[in-house]
Structures are given as C-alpha cells and as structure tokens.
mmCIF file with all atom_site columns, C-alpha atoms in Angstrom:
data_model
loop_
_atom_site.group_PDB
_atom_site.id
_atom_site.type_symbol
_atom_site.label_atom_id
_atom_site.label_alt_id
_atom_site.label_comp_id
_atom_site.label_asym_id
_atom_site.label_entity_id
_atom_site.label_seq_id
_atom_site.pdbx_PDB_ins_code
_atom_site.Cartn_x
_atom_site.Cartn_y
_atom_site.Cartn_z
_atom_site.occupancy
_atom_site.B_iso_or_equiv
_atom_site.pdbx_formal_charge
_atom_site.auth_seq_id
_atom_site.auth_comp_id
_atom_site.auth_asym_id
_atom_site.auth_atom_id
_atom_site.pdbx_PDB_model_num
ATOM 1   C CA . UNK A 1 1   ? 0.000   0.000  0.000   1.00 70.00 ? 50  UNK A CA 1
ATOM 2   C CA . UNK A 1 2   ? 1.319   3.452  -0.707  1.00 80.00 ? 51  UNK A CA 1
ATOM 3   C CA . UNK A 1 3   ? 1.106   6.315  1.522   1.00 82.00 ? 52  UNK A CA 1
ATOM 4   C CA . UNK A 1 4   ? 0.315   10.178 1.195   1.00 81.00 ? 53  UNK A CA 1
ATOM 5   C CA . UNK A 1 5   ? 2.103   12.754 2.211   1.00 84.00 ? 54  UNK A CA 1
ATOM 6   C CA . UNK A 1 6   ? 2.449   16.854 2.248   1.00 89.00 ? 55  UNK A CA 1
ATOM 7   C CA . UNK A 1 7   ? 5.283   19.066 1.678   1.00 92.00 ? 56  UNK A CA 1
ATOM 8   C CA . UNK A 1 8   ? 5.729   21.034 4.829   1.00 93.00 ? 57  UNK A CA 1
ATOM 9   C CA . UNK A 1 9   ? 8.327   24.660 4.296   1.00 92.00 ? 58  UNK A CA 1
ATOM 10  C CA . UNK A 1 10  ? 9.512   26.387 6.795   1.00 92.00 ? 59  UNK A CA 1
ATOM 11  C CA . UNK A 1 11  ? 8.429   30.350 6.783   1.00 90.00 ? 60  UNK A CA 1
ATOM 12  C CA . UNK A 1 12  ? 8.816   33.585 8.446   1.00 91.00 ? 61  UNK A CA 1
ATOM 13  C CA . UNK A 1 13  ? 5.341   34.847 7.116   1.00 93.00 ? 62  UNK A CA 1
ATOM 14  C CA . UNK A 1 14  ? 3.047   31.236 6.445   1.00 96.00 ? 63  UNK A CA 1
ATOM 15  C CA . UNK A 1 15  ? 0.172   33.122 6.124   1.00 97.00 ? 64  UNK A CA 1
ATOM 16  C CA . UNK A 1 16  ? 1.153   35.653 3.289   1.00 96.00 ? 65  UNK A CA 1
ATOM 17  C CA . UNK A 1 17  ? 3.225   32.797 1.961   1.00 96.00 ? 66  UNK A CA 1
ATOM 18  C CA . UNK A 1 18  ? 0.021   30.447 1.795   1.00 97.00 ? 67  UNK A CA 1
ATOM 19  C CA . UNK A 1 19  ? -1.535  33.039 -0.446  1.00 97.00 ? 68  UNK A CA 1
ATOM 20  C CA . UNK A 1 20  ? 1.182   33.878 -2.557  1.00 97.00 ? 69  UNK A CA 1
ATOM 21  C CA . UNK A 1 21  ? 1.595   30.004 -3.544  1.00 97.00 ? 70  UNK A CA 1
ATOM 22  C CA . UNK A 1 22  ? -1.735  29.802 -3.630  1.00 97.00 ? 71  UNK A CA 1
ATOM 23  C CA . UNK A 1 23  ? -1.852  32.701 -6.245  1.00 97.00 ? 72  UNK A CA 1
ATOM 24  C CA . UNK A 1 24  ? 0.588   31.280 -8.025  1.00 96.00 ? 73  UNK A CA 1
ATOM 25  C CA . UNK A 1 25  ? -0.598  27.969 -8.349  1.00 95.00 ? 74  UNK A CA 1
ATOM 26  C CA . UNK A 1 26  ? -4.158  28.370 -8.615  1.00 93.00 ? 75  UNK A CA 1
ATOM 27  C CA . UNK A 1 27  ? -4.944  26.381 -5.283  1.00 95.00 ? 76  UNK A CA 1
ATOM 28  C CA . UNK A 1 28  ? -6.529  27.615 -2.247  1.00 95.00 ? 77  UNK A CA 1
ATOM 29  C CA . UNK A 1 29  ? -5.684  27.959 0.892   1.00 96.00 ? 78  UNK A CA 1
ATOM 30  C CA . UNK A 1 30  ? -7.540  25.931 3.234   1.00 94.00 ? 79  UNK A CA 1
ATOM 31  C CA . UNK A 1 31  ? -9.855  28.271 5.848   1.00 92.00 ? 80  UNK A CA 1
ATOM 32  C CA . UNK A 1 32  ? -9.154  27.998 9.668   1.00 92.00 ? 81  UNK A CA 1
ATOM 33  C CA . UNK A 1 33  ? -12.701 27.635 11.934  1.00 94.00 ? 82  UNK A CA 1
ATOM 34  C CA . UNK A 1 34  ? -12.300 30.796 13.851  1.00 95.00 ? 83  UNK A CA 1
ATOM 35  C CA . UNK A 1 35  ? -15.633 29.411 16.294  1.00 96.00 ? 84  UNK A CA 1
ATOM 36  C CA . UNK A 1 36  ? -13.009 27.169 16.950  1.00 97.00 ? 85  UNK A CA 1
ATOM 37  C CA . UNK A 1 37  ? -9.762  28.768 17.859  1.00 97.00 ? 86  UNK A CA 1
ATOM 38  C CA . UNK A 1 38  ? -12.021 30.641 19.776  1.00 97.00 ? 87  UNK A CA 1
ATOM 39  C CA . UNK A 1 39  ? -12.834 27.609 21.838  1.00 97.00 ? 88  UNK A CA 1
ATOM 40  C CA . UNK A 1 40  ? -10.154 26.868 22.079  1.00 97.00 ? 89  UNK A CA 1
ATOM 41  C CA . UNK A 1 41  ? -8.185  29.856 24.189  1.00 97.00 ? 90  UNK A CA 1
ATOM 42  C CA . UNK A 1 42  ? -11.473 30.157 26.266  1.00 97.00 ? 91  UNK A CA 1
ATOM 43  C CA . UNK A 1 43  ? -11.108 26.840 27.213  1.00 97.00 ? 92  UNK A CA 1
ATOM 44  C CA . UNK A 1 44  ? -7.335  27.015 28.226  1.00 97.00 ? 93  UNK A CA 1
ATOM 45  C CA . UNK A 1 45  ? -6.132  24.429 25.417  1.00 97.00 ? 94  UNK A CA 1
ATOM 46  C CA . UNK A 1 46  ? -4.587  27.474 23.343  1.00 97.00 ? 95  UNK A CA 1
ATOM 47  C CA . UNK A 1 47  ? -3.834  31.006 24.352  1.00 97.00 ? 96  UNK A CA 1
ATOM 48  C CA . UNK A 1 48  ? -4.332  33.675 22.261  1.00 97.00 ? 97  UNK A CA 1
ATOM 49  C CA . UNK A 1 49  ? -0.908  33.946 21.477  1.00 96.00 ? 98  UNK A CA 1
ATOM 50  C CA . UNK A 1 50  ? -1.084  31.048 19.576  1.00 97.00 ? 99  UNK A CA 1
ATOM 51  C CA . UNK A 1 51  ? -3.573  32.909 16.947  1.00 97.00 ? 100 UNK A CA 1
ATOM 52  C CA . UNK A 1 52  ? -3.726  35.947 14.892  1.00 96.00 ? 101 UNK A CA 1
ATOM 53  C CA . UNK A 1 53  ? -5.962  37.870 12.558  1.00 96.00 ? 102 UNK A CA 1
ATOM 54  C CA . UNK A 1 54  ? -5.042  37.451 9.401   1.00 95.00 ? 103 UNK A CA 1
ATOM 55  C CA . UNK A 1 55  ? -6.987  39.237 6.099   1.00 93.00 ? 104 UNK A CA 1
ATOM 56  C CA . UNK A 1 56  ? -9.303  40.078 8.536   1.00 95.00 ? 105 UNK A CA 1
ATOM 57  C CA . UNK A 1 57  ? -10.274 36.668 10.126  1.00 94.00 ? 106 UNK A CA 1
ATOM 58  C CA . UNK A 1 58  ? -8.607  35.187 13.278  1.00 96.00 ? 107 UNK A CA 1
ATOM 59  C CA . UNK A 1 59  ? -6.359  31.973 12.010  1.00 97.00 ? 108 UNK A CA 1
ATOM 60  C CA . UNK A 1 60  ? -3.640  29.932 13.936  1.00 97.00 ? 109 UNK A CA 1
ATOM 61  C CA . UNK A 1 61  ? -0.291  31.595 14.141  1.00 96.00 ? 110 UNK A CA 1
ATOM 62  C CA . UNK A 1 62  ? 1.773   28.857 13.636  1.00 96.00 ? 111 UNK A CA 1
ATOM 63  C CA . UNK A 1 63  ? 0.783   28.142 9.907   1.00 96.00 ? 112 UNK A CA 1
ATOM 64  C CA . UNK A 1 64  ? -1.549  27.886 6.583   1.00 97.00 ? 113 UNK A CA 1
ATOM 65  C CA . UNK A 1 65  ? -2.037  25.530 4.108   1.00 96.00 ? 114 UNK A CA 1
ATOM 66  C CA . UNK A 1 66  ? -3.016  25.240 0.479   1.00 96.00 ? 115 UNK A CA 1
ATOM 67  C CA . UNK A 1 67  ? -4.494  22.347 -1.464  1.00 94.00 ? 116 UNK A CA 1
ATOM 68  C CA . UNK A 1 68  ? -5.373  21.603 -4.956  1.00 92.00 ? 117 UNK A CA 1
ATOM 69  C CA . UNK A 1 69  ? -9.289  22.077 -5.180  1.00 90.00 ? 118 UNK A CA 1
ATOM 70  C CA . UNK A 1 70  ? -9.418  19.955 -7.979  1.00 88.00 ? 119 UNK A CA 1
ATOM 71  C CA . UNK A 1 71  ? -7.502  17.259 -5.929  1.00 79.00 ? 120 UNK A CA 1
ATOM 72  C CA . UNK A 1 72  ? -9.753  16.394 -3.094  1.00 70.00 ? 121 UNK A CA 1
ATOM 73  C CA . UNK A 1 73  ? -7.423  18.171 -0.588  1.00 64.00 ? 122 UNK A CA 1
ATOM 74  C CA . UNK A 1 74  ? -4.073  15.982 -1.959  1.00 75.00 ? 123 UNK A CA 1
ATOM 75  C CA . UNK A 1 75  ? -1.727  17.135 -2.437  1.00 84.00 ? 124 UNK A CA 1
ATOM 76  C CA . UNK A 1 76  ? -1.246  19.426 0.251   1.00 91.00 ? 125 UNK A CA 1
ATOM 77  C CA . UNK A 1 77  ? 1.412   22.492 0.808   1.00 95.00 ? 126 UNK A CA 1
ATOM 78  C CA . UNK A 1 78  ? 1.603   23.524 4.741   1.00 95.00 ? 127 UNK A CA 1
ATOM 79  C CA . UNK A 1 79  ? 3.725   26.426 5.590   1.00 96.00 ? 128 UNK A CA 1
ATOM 80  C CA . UNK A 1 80  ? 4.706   26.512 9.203   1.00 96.00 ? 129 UNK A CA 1
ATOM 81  C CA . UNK A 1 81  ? 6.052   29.216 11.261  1.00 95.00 ? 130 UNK A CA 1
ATOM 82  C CA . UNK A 1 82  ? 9.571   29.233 12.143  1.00 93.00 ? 131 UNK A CA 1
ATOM 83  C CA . UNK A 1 83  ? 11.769  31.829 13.898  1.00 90.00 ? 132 UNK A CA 1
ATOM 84  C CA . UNK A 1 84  ? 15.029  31.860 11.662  1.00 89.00 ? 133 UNK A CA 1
ATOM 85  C CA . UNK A 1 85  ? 15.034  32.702 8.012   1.00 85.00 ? 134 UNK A CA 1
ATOM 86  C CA . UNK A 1 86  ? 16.356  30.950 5.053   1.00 85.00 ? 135 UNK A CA 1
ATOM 87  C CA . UNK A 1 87  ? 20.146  30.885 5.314   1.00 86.00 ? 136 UNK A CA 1
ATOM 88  C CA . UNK A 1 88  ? 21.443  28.141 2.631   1.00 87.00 ? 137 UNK A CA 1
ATOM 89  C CA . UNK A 1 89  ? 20.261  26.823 -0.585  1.00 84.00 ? 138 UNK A CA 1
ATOM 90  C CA . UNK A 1 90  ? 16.735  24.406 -0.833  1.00 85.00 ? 139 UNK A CA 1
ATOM 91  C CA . UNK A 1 91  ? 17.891  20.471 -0.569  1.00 85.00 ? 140 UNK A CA 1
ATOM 92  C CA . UNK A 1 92  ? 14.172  20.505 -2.523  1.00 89.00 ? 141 UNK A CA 1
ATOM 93  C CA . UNK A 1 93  ? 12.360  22.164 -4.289  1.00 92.00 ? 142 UNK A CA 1
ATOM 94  C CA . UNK A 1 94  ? 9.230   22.439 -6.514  1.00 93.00 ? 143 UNK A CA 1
ATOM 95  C CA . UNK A 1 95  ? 8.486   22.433 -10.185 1.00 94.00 ? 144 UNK A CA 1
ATOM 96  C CA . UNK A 1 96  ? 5.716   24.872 -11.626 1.00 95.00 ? 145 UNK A CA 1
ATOM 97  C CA . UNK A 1 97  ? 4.678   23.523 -14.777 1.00 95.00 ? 146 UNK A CA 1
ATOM 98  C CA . UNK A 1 98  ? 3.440   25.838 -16.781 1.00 95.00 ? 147 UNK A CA 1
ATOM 99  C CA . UNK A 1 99  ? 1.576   25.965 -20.524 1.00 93.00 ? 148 UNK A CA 1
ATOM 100 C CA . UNK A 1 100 ? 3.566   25.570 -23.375 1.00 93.00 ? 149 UNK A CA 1
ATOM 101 C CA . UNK A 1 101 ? 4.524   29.346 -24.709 1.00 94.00 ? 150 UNK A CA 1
ATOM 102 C CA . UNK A 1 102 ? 3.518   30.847 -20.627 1.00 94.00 ? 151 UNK A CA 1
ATOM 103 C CA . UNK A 1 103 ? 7.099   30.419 -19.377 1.00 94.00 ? 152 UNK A CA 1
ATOM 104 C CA . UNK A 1 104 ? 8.501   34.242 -20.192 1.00 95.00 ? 153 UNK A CA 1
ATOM 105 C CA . UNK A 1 105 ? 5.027   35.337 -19.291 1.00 96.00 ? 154 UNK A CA 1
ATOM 106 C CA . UNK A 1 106 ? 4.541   33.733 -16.210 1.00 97.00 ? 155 UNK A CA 1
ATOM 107 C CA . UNK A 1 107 ? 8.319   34.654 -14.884 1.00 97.00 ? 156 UNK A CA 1
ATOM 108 C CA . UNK A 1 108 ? 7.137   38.319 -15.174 1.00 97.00 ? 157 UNK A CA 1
ATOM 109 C CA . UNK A 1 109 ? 3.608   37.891 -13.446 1.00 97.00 ? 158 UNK A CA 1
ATOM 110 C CA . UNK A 1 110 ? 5.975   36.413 -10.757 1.00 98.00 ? 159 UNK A CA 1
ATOM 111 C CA . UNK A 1 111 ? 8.368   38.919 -10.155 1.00 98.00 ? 160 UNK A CA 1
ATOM 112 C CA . UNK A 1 112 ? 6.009   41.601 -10.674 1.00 98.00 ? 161 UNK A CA 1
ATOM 113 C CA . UNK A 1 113 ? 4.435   39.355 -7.240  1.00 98.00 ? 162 UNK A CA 1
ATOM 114 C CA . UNK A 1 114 ? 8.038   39.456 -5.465  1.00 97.00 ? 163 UNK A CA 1
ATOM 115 C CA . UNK A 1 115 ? 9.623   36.218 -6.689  1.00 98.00 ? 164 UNK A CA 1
ATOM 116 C CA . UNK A 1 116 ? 12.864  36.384 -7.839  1.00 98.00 ? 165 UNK A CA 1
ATOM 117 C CA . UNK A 1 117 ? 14.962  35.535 -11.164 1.00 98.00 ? 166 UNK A CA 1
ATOM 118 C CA . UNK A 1 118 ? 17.808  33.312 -10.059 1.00 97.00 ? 167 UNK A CA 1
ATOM 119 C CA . UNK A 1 119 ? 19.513  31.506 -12.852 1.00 97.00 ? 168 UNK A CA 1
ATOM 120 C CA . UNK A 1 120 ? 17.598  29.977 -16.302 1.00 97.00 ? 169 UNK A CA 1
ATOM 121 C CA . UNK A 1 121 ? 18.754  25.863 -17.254 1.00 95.00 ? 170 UNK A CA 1
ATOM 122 C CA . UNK A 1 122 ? 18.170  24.164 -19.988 1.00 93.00 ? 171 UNK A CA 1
ATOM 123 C CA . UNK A 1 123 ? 19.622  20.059 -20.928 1.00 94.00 ? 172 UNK A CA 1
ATOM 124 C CA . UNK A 1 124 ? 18.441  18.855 -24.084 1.00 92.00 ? 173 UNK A CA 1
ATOM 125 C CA . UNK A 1 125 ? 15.031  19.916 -24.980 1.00 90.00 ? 174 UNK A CA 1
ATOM 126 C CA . UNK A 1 126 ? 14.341  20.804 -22.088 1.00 90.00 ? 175 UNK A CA 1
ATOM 127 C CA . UNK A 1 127 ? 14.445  24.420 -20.359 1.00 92.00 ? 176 UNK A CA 1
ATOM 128 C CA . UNK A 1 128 ? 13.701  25.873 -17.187 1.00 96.00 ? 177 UNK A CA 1
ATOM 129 C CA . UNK A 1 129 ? 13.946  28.938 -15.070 1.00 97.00 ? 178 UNK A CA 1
ATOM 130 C CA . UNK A 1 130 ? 15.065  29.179 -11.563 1.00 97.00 ? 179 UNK A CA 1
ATOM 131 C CA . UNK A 1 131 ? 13.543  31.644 -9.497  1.00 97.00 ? 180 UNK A CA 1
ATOM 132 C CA . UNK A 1 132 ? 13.064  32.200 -5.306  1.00 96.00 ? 181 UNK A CA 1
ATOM 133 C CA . UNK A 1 133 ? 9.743   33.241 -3.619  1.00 96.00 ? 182 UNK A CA 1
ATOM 134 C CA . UNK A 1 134 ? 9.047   36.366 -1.542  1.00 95.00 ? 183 UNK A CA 1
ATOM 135 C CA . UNK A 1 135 ? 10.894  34.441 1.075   1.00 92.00 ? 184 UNK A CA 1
ATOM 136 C CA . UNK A 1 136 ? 13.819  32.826 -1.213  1.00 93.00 ? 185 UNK A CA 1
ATOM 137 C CA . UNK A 1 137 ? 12.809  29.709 -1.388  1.00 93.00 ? 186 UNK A CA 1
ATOM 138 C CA . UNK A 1 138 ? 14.245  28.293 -4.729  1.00 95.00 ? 187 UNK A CA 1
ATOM 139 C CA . UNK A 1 139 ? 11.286  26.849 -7.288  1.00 96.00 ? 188 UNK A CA 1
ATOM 140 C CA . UNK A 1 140 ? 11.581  26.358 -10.888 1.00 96.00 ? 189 UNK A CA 1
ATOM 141 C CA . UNK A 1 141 ? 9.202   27.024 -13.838 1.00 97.00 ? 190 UNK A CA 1
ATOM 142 C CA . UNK A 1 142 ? 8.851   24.795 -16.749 1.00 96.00 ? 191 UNK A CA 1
ATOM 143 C CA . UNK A 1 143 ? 6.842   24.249 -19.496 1.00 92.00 ? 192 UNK A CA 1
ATOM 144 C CA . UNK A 1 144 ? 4.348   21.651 -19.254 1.00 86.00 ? 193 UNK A CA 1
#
C-alpha cells in the first residue's frame, strides 16, 4: 500500500506565503474555523498567542495551508512558522509547470508578485527557469 504525504516549508510569514503560492498555483488555501480557535483559548487548550488575525479573520499563528481544489485536498502544501530565516540553498524544491509558450510570461507575473529571477537551465530539450519566492525559497518554472 502506498502512503500520502504533504510538503511542509519552513516560513517567516506562512500566512502571506500560503496566499502567494496559492496565487501562483491556482490552489486555495484551506480556511481555519475561527468558532473554533475561539474555543479553544477560552477553554485554556490554546492562548491567544497562539492565533492571529489574518486578512481580517482570526487563524492559527503557527501556519496555513493550500491544497489543490481539484484534488480532493491531496496534495497538500503547509507552511509553518519558524523563527530563523532561510540561510542556505533548498535540498528541494518544486516544479511549476506551466503551458507551453507561458514560461517568459509567467516569470514576469511572478516577479512583478516578489519572486525572484535566479539563474535559467536548460539540458536537451528541455528548459527551465530558476527563481526564489518572496521568502527565497528556490522553485523552478517549466513548461508543461
């Protein structure tokens, strides 16, 4: 039997991270149950610390997530909140495939978004473009 899994990154800022993947990949971002963080700190399991208002709606502090509509929840993207920022280069990363004749196009859209042109690749037939997000995380672009 196989299993599932989610990619879990380490932010700064999960929150406006969550939405700026989510932009970019045309996902959403899954919506925290503010009746229940709520509940929560009045009951004494959480404090409200631990929570935040975020876009106008109180979410957990320590991260956001964004799934695939079209994917029944799977796969799944969590950012989580971490003191320290990025320091070295990603040991992984993801591919954005994009459609075929979008790649210059899309590479604008993103910068003019705060991601950033790192380096364009190519072997073979095959090219790609290596850029960072808002938070430099490395990700690369590629046609489909």
């Amino acid at each position: 039997m196989g299993y599932t899994f989610q990619i879990t990154v380490d932010r700064l800022s999960p929150h406006e991270l969550a939405a700026w993947w989510a932009q970019t990949l045309g996902w959403e971002v899954e919506v925290d149950n503010p009746q229940f963080i709520t509940s929560m700190i009045q009951q004494g399991l959480a404090t409200p610390t631990d929570a935040m208002v975020f876009n106008t709606k109180l979410v957990w502090k320590s991260g956001a997530a964004i799934f695939d509509p079209a994917g029944y929840g799977m796969p799944r993207v969590l950012f989580q909140l971490v003191p320290e920022p990025k320091i070295t280069k990603n040991r992984m990363h993801l591919d954005v495939h994009v459609g075929v004749g979008e790649l210059a196009q899309t590479q604008l859209d993103l910068i003019a978004r705060g991601a950033t042109y790192l380096h364009s690749g190519s072997q073979g037939p095959h090219h790609w473009i290596t850029m960072a997000d808002p938070e430099g995380n490395e990700f690369c672009l590629a046609e489909k």
